[in-house]
Amino acid sequence: MQKARRRDPVPWTWEIPFAITVAILVVLSLGVQLGRAIANLLSGDGWTWAPRAELFSSLPGVLGGHADSGLTGAGHGAGVHLLWACVIVVELGLIVAAGWGVKAGMDRLGPNRLRGMASRGEAEQLLGRSRLREVAPVIRPDLYGKRSSR
């Protein structure tokens, strides 16, 4: 409890926001590549993933509607509408998953988390049915005592 009252003497500088921004951009870039791979799979070209050297340099072509941009030995690729639909669905899924992860992390570790609360297992151990049945003779000796009048 005493630790929670102290202030952190290390200031938050540019490194943490920069790392978060880079992580978001990398995830969104990989989401575009995943959407392209799914679009090519659905169009019948098979699962196609860009080589590591072309992973980021092929993004302008993919975002321009060319599903075969940066791929070696690929067919004609998916159509523009299928490509855009798959990329949008994958990106929305990644944004929702990232939002859920941030919310879960902030609930667990953030400044507004509940401190000093019992976990579900601890509450069950102390207040659950098994515990109440175990100590029933102490709580209600008239009903569950050694000499029950039943």
XYZ file of N, CA and C in Angstrom:
450
model
N 0.825 -1.186 0.000
C 0.000 0.000 0.000
C 0.874 1.257 0.000
N 1.983 1.197 0.725
C 2.866 2.358 0.797
C 3.463 2.666 -0.565
N 3.758 1.621 -1.369
C 4.327 1.837 -2.681
C 3.371 2.599 -3.590
N 2.086 2.382 -3.399
C 1.096 3.048 -4.249
C 1.050 4.550 -3.981
N 1.476 4.980 -2.837
C 1.436 6.407 -2.503
C 2.644 7.171 -3.023
N 3.706 6.461 -3.336
C 4.917 7.126 -3.809
C 4.771 7.522 -5.266
N 5.461 8.556 -5.631
C 5.482 8.978 -7.029
C 6.693 8.360 -7.709
N 6.530 8.092 -8.979
C 7.625 7.534 -9.752
C 8.558 8.676 -10.151
N 9.819 8.641 -9.748
C 10.709 9.760 -10.061
C 11.175 9.786 -11.515
N 10.973 8.694 -12.267
C 11.429 8.657 -13.648
C 10.327 9.215 -14.540
N 10.586 10.285 -15.259
C 9.536 10.854 -16.115
C 9.327 10.017 -17.371
N 8.128 10.079 -17.883
C 7.827 9.415 -19.143
C 8.260 10.351 -20.256
N 9.187 9.911 -21.083
C 9.698 10.752 -22.157
C 9.213 10.218 -23.498
N 9.896 10.526 -24.564
C 9.447 10.217 -25.904
C 9.584 8.747 -26.274
N 10.364 7.965 -25.539
C 10.645 6.594 -25.951
C 9.401 5.705 -25.932
N 8.606 5.816 -24.883
C 7.439 4.938 -24.762
C 6.385 5.267 -25.819
N 6.000 6.537 -26.009
C 5.052 6.811 -27.104
C 5.594 6.438 -28.484
N 6.886 6.609 -28.699
C 7.485 6.233 -29.973
C 7.407 4.724 -30.188
N 7.709 3.956 -29.159
C 7.639 2.497 -29.263
C 6.207 2.039 -29.525
N 5.245 2.672 -28.877
C 3.839 2.319 -29.101
C 3.436 2.647 -30.532
N 3.857 3.802 -31.041
C 3.533 4.194 -32.410
C 4.147 3.240 -33.419
N 5.395 2.872 -33.224
C 6.051 1.935 -34.135
C 5.362 0.575 -34.094
N 4.994 0.115 -32.912
C 4.310 -1.176 -32.795
C 2.967 -1.151 -33.523
N 2.238 -0.052 -33.385
C 0.949 0.057 -34.075
C 1.140 0.052 -35.584
N 2.130 0.793 -36.081
C 2.384 0.826 -37.522
C 2.821 -0.531 -38.062
N 3.629 -1.256 -37.322
C 4.063 -2.587 -37.765
C 2.880 -3.545 -37.807
N 2.029 -3.510 -36.779
C 0.864 -4.398 -36.756
C -0.084 -4.070 -37.907
N -0.324 -2.781 -38.168
C -1.201 -2.405 -39.272
C -0.591 -2.795 -40.619
N 0.719 -2.670 -40.764
C 1.377 -3.075 -42.011
C 1.272 -4.580 -42.226
N 1.488 -5.330 -41.179
C 1.351 -6.778 -41.301
C -0.104 -7.168 -41.535
N -1.044 -6.364 -41.030
C -2.462 -6.604 -41.289
C -2.802 -6.428 -42.762
N -2.171 -5.449 -43.414
C -2.381 -5.268 -44.856
C -1.862 -6.493 -45.606
N -0.702 -6.982 -45.223
C -0.148 -8.167 -45.874
C -1.024 -9.400 -45.625
N -1.548 -9.522 -44.412
C -2.425 -10.649 -44.102
C -3.722 -10.548 -44.895
N -4.268 -9.347 -45.006
C -5.473 -9.170 -45.814
C -5.226 -9.515 -47.269
N -4.061 -9.149 -47.792
C -3.720 -9.494 -49.165
C -3.594 -11.003 -49.335
N -2.971 -11.663 -48.363
C -2.811 -13.116 -48.444
C -4.167 -13.813 -48.403
N -5.073 -13.323 -47.577
C -6.414 -13.918 -47.504
C -7.171 -13.670 -48.802
N -7.048 -12.463 -49.366
C -7.724 -12.157 -50.632
C -7.196 -13.053 -51.750
N -5.895 -13.249 -51.817
C -5.338 -14.134 -52.839
C -5.769 -15.577 -52.622
N -5.881 -15.999 -51.370
C -6.354 -17.347 -51.072
C -7.798 -17.521 -51.527
N -8.632 -16.527 -51.243
C -10.041 -16.611 -51.627
C -10.229 -16.534 -53.137
N -9.318 -15.873 -53.835
C -9.449 -15.763 -55.293
C -8.917 -16.996 -56.024
N -8.284 -17.904 -55.313
C -7.804 -19.133 -55.931
C -6.324 -19.146 -56.236
N -5.588 -18.105 -55.876
C -4.151 -18.066 -56.130
C -3.336 -18.781 -55.060
N -3.972 -19.192 -54.005
C -3.263 -19.858 -52.916
C -2.743 -18.853 -51.905
N -2.179 -19.386 -50.845
C -1.658 -18.534 -49.768
C -0.344 -17.929 -50.240
N -0.325 -16.601 -50.352
C 0.870 -15.906 -50.819
C 1.299 -14.896 -49.777
N 2.542 -14.956 -49.413
C 3.101 -14.019 -48.430
C 4.355 -13.411 -49.034
N 4.497 -12.124 -48.875
C 5.645 -11.431 -49.457
C 6.933 -11.847 -48.750
N 8.046 -11.888 -49.495
C 9.329 -12.147 -48.837
C 9.659 -11.026 -47.842
N 10.535 -11.326 -46.936
C 10.867 -10.361 -45.891
C 11.368 -9.031 -46.455
N 12.129 -9.075 -47.521
C 12.669 -7.846 -48.110
C 11.570 -6.987 -48.732
N 10.486 -7.603 -49.152
C 9.389 -6.885 -49.812
C 8.218 -6.601 -48.870
N 8.361 -6.926 -47.610
C 7.231 -6.821 -46.688
C 6.707 -5.398 -46.589
N 7.586 -4.439 -46.431
C 7.143 -3.051 -46.276
C 7.214 -2.269 -47.589
N 8.102 -2.651 -48.484
C 8.212 -1.908 -49.737
C 7.067 -2.222 -50.697
N 6.353 -3.319 -50.476
C 5.225 -3.647 -51.347
C 3.916 -3.040 -50.857
N 3.935 -2.370 -49.722
C 2.703 -1.783 -49.175
C 2.057 -0.754 -50.101
N 2.796 0.168 -50.708
C 2.127 1.123 -51.605
C 1.403 0.435 -52.763
N 2.002 -0.613 -53.307
C 1.353 -1.347 -54.393
C 0.088 -2.049 -53.934
N 0.145 -2.675 -52.759
C -1.030 -3.368 -52.232
C -2.134 -2.363 -51.922
N -1.774 -1.254 -51.312
C -2.775 -0.237 -51.003
C -3.303 0.434 -52.269
N -2.560 0.338 -53.364
C -3.017 0.854 -54.645
C -3.940 -0.111 -55.373
N -4.143 -1.305 -54.827
C -5.072 -2.263 -55.427
C -4.418 -3.387 -56.189
N -3.108 -3.511 -56.138
C -2.395 -4.578 -56.846
C -2.069 -5.686 -55.854
N -2.825 -6.782 -55.937
C -2.656 -7.882 -54.987
C -1.389 -8.679 -55.235
N -0.766 -8.520 -56.407
C 0.457 -9.271 -56.702
C 1.718 -8.446 -56.502
N 1.597 -7.283 -55.915
C 2.748 -6.406 -55.707
C 3.723 -7.020 -54.704
N 4.970 -7.165 -55.107
C 6.009 -7.689 -54.226
C 6.064 -9.184 -54.140
N 5.218 -9.888 -54.866
C 5.216 -11.348 -54.828
C 6.024 -11.879 -56.002
N 6.756 -12.933 -55.752
C 7.540 -13.537 -56.828
C 6.802 -14.767 -57.336
N 6.615 -14.840 -58.648
C 5.984 -16.013 -59.254
C 4.511 -16.144 -58.931
N 3.848 -15.054 -58.653
C 2.430 -15.118 -58.333
C 1.613 -14.988 -59.600
N 0.360 -15.408 -59.525
C -0.563 -15.274 -60.646
C -1.020 -13.831 -60.758
N -2.234 -13.664 -61.212
C -2.753 -12.311 -61.404
C -3.189 -11.663 -60.100
N -3.408 -12.414 -59.062
C -3.800 -11.856 -57.764
C -5.300 -11.639 -57.681
N -5.742 -11.229 -56.550
C -7.164 -11.010 -56.305
C -7.609 -9.703 -56.939
N -8.917 -9.573 -57.103
C -9.472 -8.339 -57.631
C -9.380 -7.217 -56.603
N -9.581 -6.002 -57.089
C -9.427 -4.833 -56.219
C -10.450 -4.842 -55.096
N -11.706 -5.180 -55.419
C -12.760 -5.136 -54.403
C -12.557 -6.205 -53.328
N -12.186 -7.399 -53.755
C -11.907 -8.458 -52.783
C -10.693 -8.103 -51.933
N -9.668 -7.540 -52.562
C -8.471 -7.132 -51.825
C -8.821 -6.104 -50.755
N -9.555 -5.076 -51.151
C -9.916 -4.033 -50.186
C -10.818 -4.580 -49.083
N -11.758 -5.450 -49.422
C -12.661 -6.012 -48.410
C -11.865 -6.822 -47.390
N -10.956 -7.652 -47.876
C -10.169 -8.483 -46.954
C -9.242 -7.632 -46.090
N -8.614 -6.631 -46.688
C -7.718 -5.768 -45.915
C -8.505 -5.010 -44.849
N -9.676 -4.489 -45.199
C -10.475 -3.735 -44.223
C -10.946 -4.636 -43.095
N -11.396 -5.845 -43.416
C -11.863 -6.763 -42.368
C -10.714 -7.139 -41.432
N -9.550 -7.429 -41.992
C -8.395 -7.792 -41.149
C -7.970 -6.611 -40.292
N -7.916 -5.421 -40.872
C -7.504 -4.240 -40.105
C -8.499 -3.933 -38.984
N -9.789 -4.029 -39.267
C -10.787 -3.805 -38.207
C -10.660 -4.844 -37.098
N -10.409 -6.091 -37.489
C -10.195 -7.132 -36.473
C -8.972 -6.855 -35.614
N -7.894 -6.394 -36.226
C -6.688 -6.067 -35.463
C -6.914 -4.872 -34.546
N -7.656 -3.875 -35.026
C -7.936 -2.700 -34.191
C -8.802 -3.084 -32.997
N -9.811 -3.925 -33.221
C -10.664 -4.372 -32.115
C -9.853 -5.200 -31.113
N -9.010 -6.101 -31.624
C -8.186 -6.923 -30.724
C -7.203 -6.070 -29.929
N -6.609 -5.071 -30.586
C -5.676 -4.189 -29.872
C -6.408 -3.355 -28.831
N -7.584 -2.863 -29.173
C -8.379 -2.105 -28.199
C -8.767 -2.945 -27.004
N -9.160 -4.200 -27.267
C -9.501 -5.093 -26.169
C -8.274 -5.373 -25.297
N -7.123 -5.559 -25.937
C -5.895 -5.813 -25.172
C -5.492 -4.622 -24.318
N -5.619 -3.420 -24.865
C -5.302 -2.214 -24.083
C -6.269 -2.072 -22.916
N -7.552 -2.311 -23.172
C -8.554 -2.206 -22.099
C -8.274 -3.232 -20.993
N -7.982 -4.467 -21.383
C -7.678 -5.504 -20.394
C -6.413 -5.161 -19.612
N -5.403 -4.650 -20.306
C -4.162 -4.265 -19.627
C -4.361 -3.100 -18.676
N -5.146 -2.118 -19.082
C -5.393 -0.966 -18.212
C -6.253 -1.352 -17.015
N -7.194 -2.270 -17.218
C -7.984 -2.737 -16.076
C -7.123 -3.504 -15.080
N -6.143 -4.209 -15.601
C -5.295 -5.033 -14.736
C -4.133 -4.252 -14.126
N -3.517 -3.355 -14.907
C -2.290 -2.696 -14.459
C -2.366 -1.179 -14.461
N -3.431 -0.605 -14.952
C -3.520 0.835 -15.119
C -3.726 1.589 -13.817
N -3.788 2.913 -13.914
C -3.916 3.729 -12.707
C -5.286 3.610 -12.028
N -6.310 3.195 -12.750
C -7.649 3.086 -12.169
C -8.023 1.660 -11.798
N -7.031 0.796 -11.664
C -7.330 -0.594 -11.317
C -7.818 -0.677 -9.881
N -8.515 -1.754 -9.584
C -8.977 -1.980 -8.217
C -7.828 -2.555 -7.410
N -7.550 -1.929 -6.312
C -6.470 -2.402 -5.453
C -7.054 -3.029 -4.208
N -6.479 -4.127 -3.796
C -6.897 -4.763 -2.566
C -8.144 -5.605 -2.698
N -8.590 -5.887 -3.890
C -9.786 -6.697 -4.082
C -9.391 -8.164 -4.148
N -10.246 -9.018 -3.620
C -10.004 -10.449 -3.672
C -10.291 -10.952 -5.080
N -9.538 -11.950 -5.482
C -9.807 -12.564 -6.778
C -11.035 -13.461 -6.646
N -11.520 -13.928 -7.771
C -12.703 -14.788 -7.755
C -12.436 -16.081 -6.980
N -11.251 -16.634 -7.137
C -10.902 -17.857 -6.416
C -10.806 -17.638 -4.912
N -10.237 -16.500 -4.508
C -10.142 -16.195 -3.075
C -11.517 -15.963 -2.465
N -12.408 -15.297 -3.189
C -13.761 -15.087 -2.683
C -14.500 -16.408 -2.561
N -14.317 -17.305 -3.511
C -14.950 -18.620 -3.435
C -14.396 -19.415 -2.255
N -13.114 -19.289 -2.016
C -12.500 -20.023 -0.920
C -13.046 -19.558 0.426
N -13.291 -18.273 0.578
C -13.756 -17.749 1.856
C -15.273 -17.689 1.994
N -15.980 -17.441 0.905
C -17.413 -17.206 0.989
C -18.246 -18.166 0.164
N -17.627 -19.136 -0.466
C -18.335 -20.036 -1.363
C -19.159 -21.075 -0.627
N -19.925 -21.839 -1.395
C -20.815 -22.866 -0.822
C -20.053 -23.937 -0.064
N -18.914 -24.360 -0.610
C -18.158 -25.420 0.073
C -17.703 -24.955 1.450
N -17.253 -23.713 1.551
C -16.821 -23.164 2.839
C -18.014 -23.025 3.789
N -19.161 -22.561 3.286
C -20.336 -22.403 4.139
C -20.838 -23.755 4.649
N -20.782 -24.772 3.800
C -21.202 -26.110 4.253
C -20.221 -26.672 5.280
N -18.960 -26.323 5.118
C -17.936 -26.811 6.041
C -18.122 -26.212 7.437
N -18.462 -24.946 7.507
C -18.592 -24.271 8.799
C -20.049 -24.103 9.222
N -20.956 -24.843 8.596
C -22.378 -24.738 8.934
C -22.664 -25.027 10.408
N -22.008 -26.007 11.056
C -22.293 -26.227 12.480
C -21.904 -25.045 13.365
N -20.941 -24.270 12.948
C -20.537 -23.103 13.732
C -21.522 -21.957 13.513
N -21.955 -21.790 12.276
C -22.848 -20.684 11.946
C -24.259 -20.944 12.465
N -24.808 -22.132 12.233
C -26.161 -22.476 12.677
C -26.137 -23.784 13.458
N -25.693 -23.735 14.716
C -25.629 -24.989 15.481
C -27.011 -25.590 15.727
N -28.073 -24.770 15.687
C -29.412 -25.310 15.902
C -29.864 -26.186 14.730
N -29.370 -25.938 13.533
C -29.750 -26.739 12.368
C -28.734 -27.803 12.020
N -27.459 -27.479 12.148
C -26.426 -28.381 11.682
C -25.473 -28.835 12.774
N -25.866 -28.683 14.019
C -25.006 -29.067 15.117
C -24.878 -30.560 15.247
N -24.178 -31.017 16.304
C -23.968 -32.447 16.503
C -25.281 -33.143 16.808
N -26.118 -32.475 17.575
C -27.404 -33.072 17.927
C -28.500 -32.361 17.130
N -28.631 -32.772 15.921
C -29.636 -32.158 15.062
C -31.020 -32.641 15.480
N -31.976 -31.752 15.508
C -33.336 -32.109 15.954
C -34.161 -32.653 14.802
N -33.545 -32.935 13.703
C -34.278 -33.459 12.546
C -34.599 -34.886 12.714
